[in-house]
C-alpha atoms as a printed R data frame, in Angstrom:
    type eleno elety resid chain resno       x       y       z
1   ATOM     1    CA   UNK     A     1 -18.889  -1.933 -30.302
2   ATOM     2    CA   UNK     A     2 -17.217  -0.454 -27.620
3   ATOM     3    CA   UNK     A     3 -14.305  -2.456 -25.604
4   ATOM     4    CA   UNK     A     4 -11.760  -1.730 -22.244
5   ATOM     5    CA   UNK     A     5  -8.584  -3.109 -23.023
6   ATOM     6    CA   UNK     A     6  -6.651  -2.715 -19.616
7   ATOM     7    CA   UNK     A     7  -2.921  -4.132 -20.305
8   ATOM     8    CA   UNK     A     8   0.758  -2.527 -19.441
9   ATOM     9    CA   UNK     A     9   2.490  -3.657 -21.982
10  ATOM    10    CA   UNK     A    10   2.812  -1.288 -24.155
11  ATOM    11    CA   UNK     A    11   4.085  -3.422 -27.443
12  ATOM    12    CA   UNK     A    12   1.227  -5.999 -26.933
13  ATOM    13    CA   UNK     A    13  -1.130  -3.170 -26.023
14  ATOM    14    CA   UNK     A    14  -0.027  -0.895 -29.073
15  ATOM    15    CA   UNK     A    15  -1.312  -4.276 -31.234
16  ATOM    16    CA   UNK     A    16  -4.473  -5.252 -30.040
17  ATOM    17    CA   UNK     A    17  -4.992  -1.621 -30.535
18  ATOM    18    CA   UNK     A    18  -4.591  -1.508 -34.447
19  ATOM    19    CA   UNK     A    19  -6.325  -4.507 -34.648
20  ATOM    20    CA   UNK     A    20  -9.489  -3.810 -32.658
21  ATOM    21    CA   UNK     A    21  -9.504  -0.669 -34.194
22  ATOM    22    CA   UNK     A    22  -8.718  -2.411 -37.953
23  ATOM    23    CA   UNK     A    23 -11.669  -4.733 -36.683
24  ATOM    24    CA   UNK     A    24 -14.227  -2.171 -36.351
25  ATOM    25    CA   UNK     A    25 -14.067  -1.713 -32.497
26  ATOM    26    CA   UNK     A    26 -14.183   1.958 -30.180
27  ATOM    27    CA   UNK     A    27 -11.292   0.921 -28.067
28  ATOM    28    CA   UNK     A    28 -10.516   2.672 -24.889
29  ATOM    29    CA   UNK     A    29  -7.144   1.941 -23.147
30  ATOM    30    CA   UNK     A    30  -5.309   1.891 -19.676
31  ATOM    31    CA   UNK     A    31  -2.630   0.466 -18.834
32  ATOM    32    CA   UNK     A    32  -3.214   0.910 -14.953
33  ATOM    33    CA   UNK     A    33  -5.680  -1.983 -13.030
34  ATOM    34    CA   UNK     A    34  -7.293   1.245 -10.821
35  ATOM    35    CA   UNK     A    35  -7.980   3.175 -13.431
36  ATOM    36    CA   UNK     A    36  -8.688   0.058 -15.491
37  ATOM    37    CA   UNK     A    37 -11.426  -0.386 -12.543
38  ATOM    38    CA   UNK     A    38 -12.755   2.862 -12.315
39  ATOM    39    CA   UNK     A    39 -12.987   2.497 -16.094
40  ATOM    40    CA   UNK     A    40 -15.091  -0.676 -15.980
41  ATOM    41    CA   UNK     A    41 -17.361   0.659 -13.572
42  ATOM    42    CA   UNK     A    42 -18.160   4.348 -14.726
43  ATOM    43    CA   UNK     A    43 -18.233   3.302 -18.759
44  ATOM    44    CA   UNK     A    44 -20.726   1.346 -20.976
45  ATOM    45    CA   UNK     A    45 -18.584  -1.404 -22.853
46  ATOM    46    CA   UNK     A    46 -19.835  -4.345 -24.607
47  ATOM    47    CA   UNK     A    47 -16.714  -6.558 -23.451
48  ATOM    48    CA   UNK     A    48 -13.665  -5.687 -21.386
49  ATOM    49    CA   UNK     A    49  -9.888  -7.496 -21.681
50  ATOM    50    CA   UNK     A    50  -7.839  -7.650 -18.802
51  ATOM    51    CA   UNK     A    51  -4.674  -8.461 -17.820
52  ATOM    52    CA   UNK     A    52  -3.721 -10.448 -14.806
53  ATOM    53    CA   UNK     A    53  -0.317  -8.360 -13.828
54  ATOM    54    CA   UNK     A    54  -1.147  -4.955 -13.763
55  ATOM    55    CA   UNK     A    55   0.139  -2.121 -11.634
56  ATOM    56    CA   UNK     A    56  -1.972  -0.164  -9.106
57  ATOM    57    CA   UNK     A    57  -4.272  -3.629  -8.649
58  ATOM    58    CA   UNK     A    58  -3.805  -6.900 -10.349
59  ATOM    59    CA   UNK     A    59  -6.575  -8.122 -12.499
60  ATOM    60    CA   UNK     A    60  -8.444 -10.806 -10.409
61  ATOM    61    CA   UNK     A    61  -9.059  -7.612  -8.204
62  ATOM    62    CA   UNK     A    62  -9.594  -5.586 -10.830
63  ATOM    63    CA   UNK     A    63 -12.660  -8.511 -11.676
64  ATOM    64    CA   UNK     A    64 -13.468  -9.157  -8.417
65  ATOM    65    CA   UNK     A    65 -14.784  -5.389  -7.959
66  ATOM    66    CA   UNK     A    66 -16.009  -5.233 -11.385
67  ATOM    67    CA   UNK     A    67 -18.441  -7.908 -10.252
68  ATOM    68    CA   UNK     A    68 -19.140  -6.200  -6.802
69  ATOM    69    CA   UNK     A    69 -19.895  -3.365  -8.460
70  ATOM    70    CA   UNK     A    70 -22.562  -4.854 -10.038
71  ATOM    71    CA   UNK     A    71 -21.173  -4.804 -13.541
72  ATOM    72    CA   UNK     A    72 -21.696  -7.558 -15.692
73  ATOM    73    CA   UNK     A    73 -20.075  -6.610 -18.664
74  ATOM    74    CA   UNK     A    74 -17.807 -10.006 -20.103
75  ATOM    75    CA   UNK     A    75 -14.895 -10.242 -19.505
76  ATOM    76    CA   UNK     A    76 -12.037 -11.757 -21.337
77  ATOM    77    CA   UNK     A    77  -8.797 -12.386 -18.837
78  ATOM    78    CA   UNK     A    78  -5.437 -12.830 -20.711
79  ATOM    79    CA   UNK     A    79  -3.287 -15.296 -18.710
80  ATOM    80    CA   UNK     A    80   0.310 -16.180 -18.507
81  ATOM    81    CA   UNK     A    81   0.642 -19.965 -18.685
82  ATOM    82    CA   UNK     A    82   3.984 -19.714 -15.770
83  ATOM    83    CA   UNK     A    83   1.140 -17.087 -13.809
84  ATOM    84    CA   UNK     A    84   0.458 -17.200 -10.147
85  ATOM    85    CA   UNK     A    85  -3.185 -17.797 -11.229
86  ATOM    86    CA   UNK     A    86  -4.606 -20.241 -13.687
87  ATOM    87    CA   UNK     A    87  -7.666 -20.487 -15.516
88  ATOM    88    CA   UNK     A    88  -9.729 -21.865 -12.845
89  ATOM    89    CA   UNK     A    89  -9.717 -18.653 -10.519
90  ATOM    90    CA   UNK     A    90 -10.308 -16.747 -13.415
91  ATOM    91    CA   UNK     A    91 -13.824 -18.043 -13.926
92  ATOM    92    CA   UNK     A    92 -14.306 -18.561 -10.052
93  ATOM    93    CA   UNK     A    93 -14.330 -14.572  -9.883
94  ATOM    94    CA   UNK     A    94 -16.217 -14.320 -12.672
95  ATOM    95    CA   UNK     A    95 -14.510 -13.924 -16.349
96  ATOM    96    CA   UNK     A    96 -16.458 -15.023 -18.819
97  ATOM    97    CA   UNK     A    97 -13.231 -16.009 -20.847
98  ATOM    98    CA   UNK     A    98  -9.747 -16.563 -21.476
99  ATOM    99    CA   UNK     A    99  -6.565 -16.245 -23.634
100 ATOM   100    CA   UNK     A   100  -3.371 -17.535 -22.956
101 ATOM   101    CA   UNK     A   101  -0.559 -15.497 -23.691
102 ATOM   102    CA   UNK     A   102   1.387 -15.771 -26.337
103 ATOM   103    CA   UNK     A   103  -1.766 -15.985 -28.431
104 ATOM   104    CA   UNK     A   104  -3.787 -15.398 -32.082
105 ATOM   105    CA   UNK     A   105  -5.044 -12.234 -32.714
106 ATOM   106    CA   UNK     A   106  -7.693 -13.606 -35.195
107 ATOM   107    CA   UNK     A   107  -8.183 -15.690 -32.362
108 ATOM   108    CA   UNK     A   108  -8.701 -13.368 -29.728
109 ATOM   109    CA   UNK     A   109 -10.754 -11.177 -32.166
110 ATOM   110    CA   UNK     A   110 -13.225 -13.970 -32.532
111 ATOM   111    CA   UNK     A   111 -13.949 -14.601 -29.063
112 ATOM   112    CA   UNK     A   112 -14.565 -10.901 -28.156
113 ATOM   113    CA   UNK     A   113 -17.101 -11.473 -31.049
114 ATOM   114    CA   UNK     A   114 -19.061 -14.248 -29.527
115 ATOM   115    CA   UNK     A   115 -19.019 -12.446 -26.315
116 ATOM   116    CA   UNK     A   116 -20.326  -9.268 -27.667
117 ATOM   117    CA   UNK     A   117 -23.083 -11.378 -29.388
118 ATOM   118    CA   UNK     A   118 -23.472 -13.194 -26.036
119 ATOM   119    CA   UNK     A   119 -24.046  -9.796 -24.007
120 ATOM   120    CA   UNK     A   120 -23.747  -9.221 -20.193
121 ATOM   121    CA   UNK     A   121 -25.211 -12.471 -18.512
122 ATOM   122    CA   UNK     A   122 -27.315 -11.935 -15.448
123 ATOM   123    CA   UNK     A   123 -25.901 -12.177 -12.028
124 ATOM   124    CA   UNK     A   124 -24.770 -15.656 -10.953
125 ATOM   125    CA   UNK     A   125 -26.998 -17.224  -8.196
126 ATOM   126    CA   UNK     A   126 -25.675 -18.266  -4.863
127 ATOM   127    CA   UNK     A   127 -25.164 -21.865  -3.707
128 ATOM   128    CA   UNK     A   128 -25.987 -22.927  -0.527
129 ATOM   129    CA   UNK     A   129 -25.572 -25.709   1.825
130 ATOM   130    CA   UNK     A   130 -28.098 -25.429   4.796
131 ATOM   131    CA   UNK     A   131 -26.335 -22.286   6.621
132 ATOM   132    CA   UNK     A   132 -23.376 -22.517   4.242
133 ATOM   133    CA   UNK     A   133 -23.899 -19.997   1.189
134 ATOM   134    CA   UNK     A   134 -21.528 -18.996  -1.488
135 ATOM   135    CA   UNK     A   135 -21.692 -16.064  -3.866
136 ATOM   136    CA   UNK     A   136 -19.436 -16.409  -7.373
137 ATOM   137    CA   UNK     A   137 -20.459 -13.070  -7.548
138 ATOM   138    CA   UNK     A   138 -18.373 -11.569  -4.935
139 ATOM   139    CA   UNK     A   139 -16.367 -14.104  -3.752
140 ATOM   140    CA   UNK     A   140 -18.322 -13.863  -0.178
141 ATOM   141    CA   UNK     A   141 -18.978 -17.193   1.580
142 ATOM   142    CA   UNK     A   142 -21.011 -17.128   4.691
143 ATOM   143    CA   UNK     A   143 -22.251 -19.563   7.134
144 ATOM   144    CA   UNK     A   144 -24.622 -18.726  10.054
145 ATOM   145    CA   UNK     A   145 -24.164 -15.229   9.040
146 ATOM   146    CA   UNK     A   146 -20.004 -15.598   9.761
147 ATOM   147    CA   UNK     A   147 -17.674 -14.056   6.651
148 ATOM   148    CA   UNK     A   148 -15.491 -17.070   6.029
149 ATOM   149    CA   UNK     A   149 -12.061 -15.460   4.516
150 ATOM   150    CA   UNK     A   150 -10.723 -18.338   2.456
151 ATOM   151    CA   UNK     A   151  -7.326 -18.558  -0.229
152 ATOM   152    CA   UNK     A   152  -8.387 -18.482  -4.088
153 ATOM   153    CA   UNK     A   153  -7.433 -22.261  -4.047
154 ATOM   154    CA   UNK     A   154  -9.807 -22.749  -1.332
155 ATOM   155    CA   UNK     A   155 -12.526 -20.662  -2.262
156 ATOM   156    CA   UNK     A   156 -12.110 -22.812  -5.837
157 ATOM   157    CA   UNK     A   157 -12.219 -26.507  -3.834
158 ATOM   158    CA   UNK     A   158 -15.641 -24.895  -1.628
159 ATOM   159    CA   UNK     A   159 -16.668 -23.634  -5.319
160 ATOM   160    CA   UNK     A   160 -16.381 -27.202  -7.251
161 ATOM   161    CA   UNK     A   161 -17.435 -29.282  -3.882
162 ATOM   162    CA   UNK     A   162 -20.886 -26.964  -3.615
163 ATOM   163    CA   UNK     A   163 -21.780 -27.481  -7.286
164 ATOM   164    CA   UNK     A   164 -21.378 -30.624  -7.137
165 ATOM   165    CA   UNK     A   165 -23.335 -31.000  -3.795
166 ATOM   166    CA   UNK     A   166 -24.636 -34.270  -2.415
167 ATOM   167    CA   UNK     A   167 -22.140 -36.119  -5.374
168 ATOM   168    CA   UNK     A   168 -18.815 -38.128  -4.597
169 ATOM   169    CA   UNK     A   169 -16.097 -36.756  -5.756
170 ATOM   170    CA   UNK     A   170 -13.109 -38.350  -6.847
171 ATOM   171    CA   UNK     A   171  -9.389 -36.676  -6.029
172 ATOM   172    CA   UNK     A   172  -9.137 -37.003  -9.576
173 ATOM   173    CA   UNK     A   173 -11.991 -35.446 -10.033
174 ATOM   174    CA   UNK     A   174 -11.132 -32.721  -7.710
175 ATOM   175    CA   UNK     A   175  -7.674 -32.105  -9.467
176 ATOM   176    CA   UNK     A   176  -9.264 -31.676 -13.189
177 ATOM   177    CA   UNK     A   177 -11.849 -29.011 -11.662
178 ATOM   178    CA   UNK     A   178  -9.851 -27.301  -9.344
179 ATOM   179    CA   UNK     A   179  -6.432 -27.723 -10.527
180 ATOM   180    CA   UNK     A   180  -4.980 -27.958 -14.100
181 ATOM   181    CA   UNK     A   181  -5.558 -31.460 -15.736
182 ATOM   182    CA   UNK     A   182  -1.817 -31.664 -16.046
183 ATOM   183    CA   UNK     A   183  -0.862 -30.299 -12.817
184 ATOM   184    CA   UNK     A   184   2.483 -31.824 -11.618
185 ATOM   185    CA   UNK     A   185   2.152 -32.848  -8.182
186 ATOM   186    CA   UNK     A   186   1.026 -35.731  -5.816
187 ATOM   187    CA   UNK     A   187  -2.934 -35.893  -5.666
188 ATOM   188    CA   UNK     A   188  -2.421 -35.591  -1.766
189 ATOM   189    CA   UNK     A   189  -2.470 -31.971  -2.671
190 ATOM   190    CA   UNK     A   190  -6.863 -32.777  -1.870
191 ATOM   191    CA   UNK     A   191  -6.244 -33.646   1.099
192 ATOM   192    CA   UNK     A   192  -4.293 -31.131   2.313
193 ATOM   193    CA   UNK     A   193  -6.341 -28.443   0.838
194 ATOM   194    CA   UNK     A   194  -9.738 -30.103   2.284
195 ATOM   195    CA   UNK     A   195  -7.655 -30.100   5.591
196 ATOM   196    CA   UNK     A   196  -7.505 -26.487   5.034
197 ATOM   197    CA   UNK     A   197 -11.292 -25.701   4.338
198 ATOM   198    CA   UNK     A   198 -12.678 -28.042   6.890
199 ATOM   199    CA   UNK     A   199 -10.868 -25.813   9.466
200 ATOM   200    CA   UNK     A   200 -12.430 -22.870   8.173
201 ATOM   201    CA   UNK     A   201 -16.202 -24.076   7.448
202 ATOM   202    CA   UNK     A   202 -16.777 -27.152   9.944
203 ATOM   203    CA   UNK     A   203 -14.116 -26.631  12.553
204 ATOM   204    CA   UNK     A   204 -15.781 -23.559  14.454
205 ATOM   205    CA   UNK     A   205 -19.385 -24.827  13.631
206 ATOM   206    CA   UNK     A   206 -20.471 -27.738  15.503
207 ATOM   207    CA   UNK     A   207 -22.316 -29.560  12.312
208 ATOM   208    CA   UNK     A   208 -20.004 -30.975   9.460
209 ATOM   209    CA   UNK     A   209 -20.980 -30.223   5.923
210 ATOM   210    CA   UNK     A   210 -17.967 -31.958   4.270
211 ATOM   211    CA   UNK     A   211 -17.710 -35.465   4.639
212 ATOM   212    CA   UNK     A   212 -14.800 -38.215   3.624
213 ATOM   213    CA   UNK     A   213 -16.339 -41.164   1.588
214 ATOM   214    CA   UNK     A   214 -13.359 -44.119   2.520
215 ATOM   215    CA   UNK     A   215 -12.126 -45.424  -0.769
216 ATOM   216    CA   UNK     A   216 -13.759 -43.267  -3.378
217 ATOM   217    CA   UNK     A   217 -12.886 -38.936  -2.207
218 ATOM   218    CA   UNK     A   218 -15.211 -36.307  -0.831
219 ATOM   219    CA   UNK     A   219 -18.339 -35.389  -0.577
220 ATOM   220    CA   UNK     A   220 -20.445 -31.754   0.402
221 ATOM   221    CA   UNK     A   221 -23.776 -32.515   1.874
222 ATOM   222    CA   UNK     A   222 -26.658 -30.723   0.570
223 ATOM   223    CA   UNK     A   223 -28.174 -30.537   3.994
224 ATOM   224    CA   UNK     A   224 -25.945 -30.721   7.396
225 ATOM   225    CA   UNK     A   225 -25.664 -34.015   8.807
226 ATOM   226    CA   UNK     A   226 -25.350 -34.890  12.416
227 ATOM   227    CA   UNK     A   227 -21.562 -35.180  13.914
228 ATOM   228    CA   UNK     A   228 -19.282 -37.640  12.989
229 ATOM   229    CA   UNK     A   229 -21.287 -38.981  10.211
């Protein structure tokens, strides 16, 4: 099996070398994320493993084109617990995995296994919301044909809310999905981020798609709903 290992650090990289290698594995490596892209897109691997800090591009970007590109290959992210990124924006562009460094190599080895044995998966389908449509694919949210730009955080909340369309959904609920389980803050952190995507997807659109349910958190409708409902 053949395998992209795109990671700069030379001592780590030098490692999961031997032991892909040790493990039976064709491993080609780059230690640059645009080259690391080009890579991905030009070669036939059976899994790729890319790191988040990379020079030239980071890794999300490095993903995020993979996936624009039209390649499906998995992909396992490795993560830095202190990161700018977590897990969640990982699979909300599209990895199909992740290891946290520092990590096990027998570990690691075993999931690049299983998502050998898994193969490429076919490309996600797009949510919608009346007008509103999101593609996990590419990261491109529209509504009435209008590019919405949103923040990874956002794009994450618009993500969760859409999947869960038409269902309640507590702040707690909200902070598990979208934000780490043990994430530090005050939960008002929702509210300020559903502050944030209401002015981008209801604001400038004279139907509101995301609605406050008093007492229990939020809710995306399924199908617009008049004004001030």
């Amino acid at each position: 099996m053949r395998l992209l290992l795109v990671e700069d650090e030379r001592p780590l990289a030098a490692a999961l070398d031997d032991a892909l290698r040790e493990a039976g594995w064709v491993v080609d490596l780059c230690e640059d994320g645009r080259e690391g892209l080009r890579m991905g897109v030009v070669g036939q691997y059976d899994v790729v493993v890319l790191d988040i800090m990379l020079p030239g591009m980071n890794g999300y970007d490095v993903l995020k084109h993979l996936r624009e590109h039209k390649v499906w290959t998995p992909v396992l992210m490795l993560t830095a617990k202190d990161g700018e990124f977590d897990q969640t924006d990982a699979f909300e562009l599209g990895a199909d995995d992740y290891v946290t460094k520092p990590f096990s190599t027998p570990v690691l080895l075993a999931r690049l296994q299983a998502l050998a044995r898994r193969g490429a998966p076919e490309r996600p389908v797009a949510l919608t919301a009346g007008p509103l449509s999101l593609d996990p694919t590419t990261r491109r949210v529209t509504r009435e044909g209008r590019e919405i730009q949103l923040t990874a955080r956002e794009y994450a909340l618009l993500h969760h809310l859409m999947r869960k369309a038409g269902l309640v959904q507590s702040k707690a609920e909200i902070l598990e999905n979208v934000w780490d389980s043990d994430y530090p803050g005050a939960d008002n952190v929702v509210e300020v981020y559903i502050g944030y995507l209401r002015r981008k997807v209801d604001t400038p659109f004279d139907v509101k798609v995301i609605e406050t349910v008093r007492g229990l958190g939020y809710r995306l409708n399924p199908l617009e709903v008049p004004p001030g409902a």
